[in-house]
Coordinates of C-alpha atoms in Angstrom, one line a residue:
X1 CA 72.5 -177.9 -117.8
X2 CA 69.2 -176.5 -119.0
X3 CA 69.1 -172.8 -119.8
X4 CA 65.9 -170.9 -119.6
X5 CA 65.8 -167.6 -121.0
X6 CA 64.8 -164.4 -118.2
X7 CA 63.8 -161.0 -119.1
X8 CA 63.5 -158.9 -116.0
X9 CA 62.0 -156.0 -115.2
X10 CA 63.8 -154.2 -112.2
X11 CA 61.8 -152.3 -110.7
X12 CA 60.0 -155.0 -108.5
X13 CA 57.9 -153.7 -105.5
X14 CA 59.7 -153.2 -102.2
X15 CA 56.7 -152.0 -100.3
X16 CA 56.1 -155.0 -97.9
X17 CA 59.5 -153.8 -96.7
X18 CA 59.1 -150.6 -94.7
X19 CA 62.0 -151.7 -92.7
X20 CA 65.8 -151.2 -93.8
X21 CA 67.7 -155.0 -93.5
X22 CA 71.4 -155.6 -94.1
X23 CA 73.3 -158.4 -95.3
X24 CA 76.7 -159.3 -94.7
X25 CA 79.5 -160.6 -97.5
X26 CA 82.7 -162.4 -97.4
X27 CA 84.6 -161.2 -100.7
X28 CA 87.1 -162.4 -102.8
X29 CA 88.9 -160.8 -105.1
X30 CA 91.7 -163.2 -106.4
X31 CA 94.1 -163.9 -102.9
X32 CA 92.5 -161.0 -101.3
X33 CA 89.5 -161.3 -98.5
X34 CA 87.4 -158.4 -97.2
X35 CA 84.4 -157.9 -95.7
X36 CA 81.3 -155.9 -97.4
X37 CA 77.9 -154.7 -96.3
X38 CA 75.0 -154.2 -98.3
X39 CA 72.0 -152.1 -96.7
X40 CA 68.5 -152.3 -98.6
X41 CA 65.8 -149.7 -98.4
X42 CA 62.6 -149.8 -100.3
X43 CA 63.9 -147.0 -102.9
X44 CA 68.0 -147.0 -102.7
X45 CA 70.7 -149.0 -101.0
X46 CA 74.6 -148.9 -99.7
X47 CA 77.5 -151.3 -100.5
X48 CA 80.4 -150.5 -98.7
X49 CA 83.3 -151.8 -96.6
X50 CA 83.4 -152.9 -93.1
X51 CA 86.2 -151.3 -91.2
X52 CA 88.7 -153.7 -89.9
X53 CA 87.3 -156.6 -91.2
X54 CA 89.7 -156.9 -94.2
X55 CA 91.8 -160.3 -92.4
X56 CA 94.4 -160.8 -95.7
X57 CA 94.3 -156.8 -97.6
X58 CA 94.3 -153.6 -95.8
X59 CA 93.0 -151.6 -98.8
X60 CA 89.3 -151.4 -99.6
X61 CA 87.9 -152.8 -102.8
X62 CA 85.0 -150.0 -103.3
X63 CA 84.3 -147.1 -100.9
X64 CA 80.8 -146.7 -101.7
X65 CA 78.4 -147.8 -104.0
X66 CA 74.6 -146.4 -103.8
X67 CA 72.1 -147.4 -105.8
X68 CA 69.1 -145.0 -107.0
X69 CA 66.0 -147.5 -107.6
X70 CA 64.1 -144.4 -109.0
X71 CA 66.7 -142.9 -111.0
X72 CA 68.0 -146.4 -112.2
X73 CA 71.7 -145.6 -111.5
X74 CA 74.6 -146.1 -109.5
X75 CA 76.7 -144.0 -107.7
X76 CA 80.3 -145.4 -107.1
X77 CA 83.6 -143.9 -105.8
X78 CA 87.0 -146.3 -106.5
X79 CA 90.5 -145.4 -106.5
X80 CA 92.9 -146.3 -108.6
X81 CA 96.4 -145.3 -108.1
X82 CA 95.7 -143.7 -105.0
X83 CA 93.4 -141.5 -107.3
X84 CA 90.1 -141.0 -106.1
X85 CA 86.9 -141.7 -109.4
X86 CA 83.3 -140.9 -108.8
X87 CA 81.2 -142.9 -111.3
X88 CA 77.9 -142.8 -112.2
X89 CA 76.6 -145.9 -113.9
X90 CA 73.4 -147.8 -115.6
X91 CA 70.9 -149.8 -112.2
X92 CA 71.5 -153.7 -113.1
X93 CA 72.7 -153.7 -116.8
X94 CA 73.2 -157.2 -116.8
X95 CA 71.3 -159.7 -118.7
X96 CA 70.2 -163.4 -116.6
X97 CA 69.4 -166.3 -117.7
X98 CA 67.7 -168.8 -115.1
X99 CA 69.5 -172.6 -114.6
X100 CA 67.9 -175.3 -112.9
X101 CA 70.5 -175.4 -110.4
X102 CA 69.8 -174.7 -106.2
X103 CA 71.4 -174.0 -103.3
X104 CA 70.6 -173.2 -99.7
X105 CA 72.4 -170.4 -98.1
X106 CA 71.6 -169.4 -94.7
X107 CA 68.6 -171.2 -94.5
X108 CA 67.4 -169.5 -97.6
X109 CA 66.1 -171.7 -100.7
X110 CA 68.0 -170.0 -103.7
X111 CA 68.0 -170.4 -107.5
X112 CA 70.5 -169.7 -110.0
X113 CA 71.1 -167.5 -112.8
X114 CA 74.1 -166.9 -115.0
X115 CA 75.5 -163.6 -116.8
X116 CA 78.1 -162.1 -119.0
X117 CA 79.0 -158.5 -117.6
X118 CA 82.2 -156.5 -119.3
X119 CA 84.3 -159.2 -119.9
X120 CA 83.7 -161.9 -117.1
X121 CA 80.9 -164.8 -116.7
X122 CA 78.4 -165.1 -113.6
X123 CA 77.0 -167.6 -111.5
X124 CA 74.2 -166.2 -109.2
X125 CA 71.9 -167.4 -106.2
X126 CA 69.2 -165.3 -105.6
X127 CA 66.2 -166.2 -103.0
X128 CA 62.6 -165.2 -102.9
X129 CA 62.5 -165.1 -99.8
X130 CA 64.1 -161.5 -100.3
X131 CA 61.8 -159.9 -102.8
X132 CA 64.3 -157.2 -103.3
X133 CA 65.6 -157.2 -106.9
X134 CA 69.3 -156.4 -105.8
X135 CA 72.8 -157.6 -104.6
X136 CA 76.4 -157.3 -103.5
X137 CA 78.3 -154.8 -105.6
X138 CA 76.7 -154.3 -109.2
X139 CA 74.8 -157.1 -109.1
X140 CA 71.3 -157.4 -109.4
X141 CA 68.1 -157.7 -111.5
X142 CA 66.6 -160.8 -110.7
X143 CA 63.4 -161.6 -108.9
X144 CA 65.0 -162.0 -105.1
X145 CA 67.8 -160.8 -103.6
X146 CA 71.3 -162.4 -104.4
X147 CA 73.0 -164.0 -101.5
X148 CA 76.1 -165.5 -103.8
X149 CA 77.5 -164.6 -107.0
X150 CA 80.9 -165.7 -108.3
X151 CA 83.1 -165.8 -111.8
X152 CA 82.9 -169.0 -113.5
X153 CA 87.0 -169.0 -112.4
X154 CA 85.8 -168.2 -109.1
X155 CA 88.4 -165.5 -108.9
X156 CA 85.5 -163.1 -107.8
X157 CA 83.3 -163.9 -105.2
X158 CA 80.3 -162.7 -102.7
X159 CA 79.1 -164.7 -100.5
X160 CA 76.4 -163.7 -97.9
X161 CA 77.7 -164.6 -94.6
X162 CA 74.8 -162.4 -92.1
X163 CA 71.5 -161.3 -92.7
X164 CA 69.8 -158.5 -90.6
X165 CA 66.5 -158.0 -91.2
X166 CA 65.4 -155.2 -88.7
X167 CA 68.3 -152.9 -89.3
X168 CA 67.3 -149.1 -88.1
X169 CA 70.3 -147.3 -89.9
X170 CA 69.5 -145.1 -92.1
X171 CA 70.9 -145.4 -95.6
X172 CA 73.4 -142.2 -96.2
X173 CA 73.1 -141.0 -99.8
X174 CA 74.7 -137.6 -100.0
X175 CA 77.5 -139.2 -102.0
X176 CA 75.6 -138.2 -105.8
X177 CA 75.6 -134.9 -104.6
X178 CA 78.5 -134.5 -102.8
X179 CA 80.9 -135.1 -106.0
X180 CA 81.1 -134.4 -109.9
X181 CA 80.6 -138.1 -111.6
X182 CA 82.0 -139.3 -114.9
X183 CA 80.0 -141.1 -116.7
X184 CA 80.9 -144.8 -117.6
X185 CA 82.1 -144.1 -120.8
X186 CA 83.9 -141.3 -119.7
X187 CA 85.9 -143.3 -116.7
X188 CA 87.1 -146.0 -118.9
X189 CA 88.8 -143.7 -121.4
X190 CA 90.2 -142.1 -117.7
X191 CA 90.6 -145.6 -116.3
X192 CA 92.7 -146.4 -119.5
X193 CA 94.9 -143.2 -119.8
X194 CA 95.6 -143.2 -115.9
X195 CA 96.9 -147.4 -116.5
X196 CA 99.5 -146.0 -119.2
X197 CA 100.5 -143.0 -117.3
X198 CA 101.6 -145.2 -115.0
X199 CA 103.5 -146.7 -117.0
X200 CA 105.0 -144.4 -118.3
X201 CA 105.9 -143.1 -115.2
X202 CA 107.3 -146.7 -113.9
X203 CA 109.8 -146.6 -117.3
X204 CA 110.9 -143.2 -116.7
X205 CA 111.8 -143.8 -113.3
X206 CA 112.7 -147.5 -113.6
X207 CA 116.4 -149.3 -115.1
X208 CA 116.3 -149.0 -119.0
X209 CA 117.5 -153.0 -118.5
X210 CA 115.0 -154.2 -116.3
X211 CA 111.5 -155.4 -117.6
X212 CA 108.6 -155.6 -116.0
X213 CA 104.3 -156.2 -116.1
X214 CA 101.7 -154.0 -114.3
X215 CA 98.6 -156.0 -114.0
X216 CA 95.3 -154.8 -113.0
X217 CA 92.7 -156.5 -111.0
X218 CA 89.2 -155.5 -111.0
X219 CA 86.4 -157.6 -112.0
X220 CA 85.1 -155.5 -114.9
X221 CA 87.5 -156.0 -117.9
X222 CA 87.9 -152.2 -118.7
X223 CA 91.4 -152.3 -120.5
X224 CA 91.9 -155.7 -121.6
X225 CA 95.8 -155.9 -122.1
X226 CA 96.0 -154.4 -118.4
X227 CA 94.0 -156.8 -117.1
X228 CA 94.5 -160.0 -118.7
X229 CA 97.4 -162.3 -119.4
X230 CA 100.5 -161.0 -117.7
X231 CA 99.4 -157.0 -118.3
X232 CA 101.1 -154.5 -119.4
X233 CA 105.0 -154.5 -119.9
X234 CA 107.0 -151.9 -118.9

């Protein structure tokens, strides 16, 4: 496979789209199916979940993720042990690089790119079609908008599955100043002391004789020995 090199600059004009569009994903997260949305505005947009339309987990993966075009950041909330983190984060920190490789995906001529991003590798399909510089989840940074993305182990996956391109809801963004936000670096020291205070606590209430492993599953690799292999033991 050819690999050509990609520097992208992000902020990409959106103003031949006045009107708000939505897209539709099917996500994967290991043995777990949901259903996302993703609504696009010429200055922000929304990923969240689709109520009851989760067909193998009942929990949600993200609640909300906004993204701030002009500000260059994201605004996320995620639980994690039934504890609720609001995260503020850097716009599309991930570097692409283009492959030769197409695809069609509802209808839609796409190109590939691949990327590294805290611990896991990328595959990308993005279409011009879309000129929106954007995508499912985190994703994002390349020249159209990114109807599929998946790990190389296709244990994370987003597939566009409906595309509405005259959507007139509005895009709610009261979430940054609704809440206090740690920053990245802050969360995963908090993301990594709230893992082994769970542990802790599964010890102290568990059999002295019985052995265990938590595992964590998220697609950013925040605390590798939670997350990989068989996880922690307890």
């Amino acid at each position: 496979m050819k690999i050509v090199l990609l520097t992208i600059v992000t902020l990409i004009s959106y103003l031949s789209f006045a009107q708000n569009m939505s897209v539709e994903y099917d996500v994967k997260y290991n043995d777990s199916s949901y259903k996302n949305l993703l609504i696009l505005s010429d200055s922000t947009s929304i990923w969240k979940d689709i109520p009851n339309e989760t067909p193998n987990n009942t929990e949600s993966v993200s609640l909300t993720l906004l993204k701030n075009f002009p500000e260059q950041t994201i605004y996320l909330s995620d639980v994690l042990f039934n504890k609720m983190f609001y995260v503020k984060d850097s716009l599309h920190c991930m570097k692409w690089s283009l492959t030769q490789d197409t695809k069609t995906i509802l209808g839609h001529k796409c190109n590939s790119a691949i990327t590294t991003f805290r611990g896991r590798k990328y595959v990308a399909f993005f279409s011009a079609d879309y000129p929106y510089s954007n995508g499912p989840w985190k994703f994002g940074g390349l020249t159209g908008l990114i109807l599929e993305v998946h790990s190389d182990d296709y244990a994370y996956q987003f597939t566009a599955s409906k595309i509405n391109e005259n959507l007139n809801e509005k895009i709610d963004a009261s979430i940054q100043k609704k809440h206090k936000f740690y920053s990245w670096s802050d969360f995963t020291t908090k993301f990594i002391s709230t893992v082994n205070n769970a542990v802790k606590m599964i010890k102290t209430n568990s059999d002295n004789e019985t052995n265990g492993y938590l595992k964590i599953d998220a697609p950013e690799i925040i605390y590798p020995k939670a997350q990989q292999g068989t996880g922690l033991e307890y």
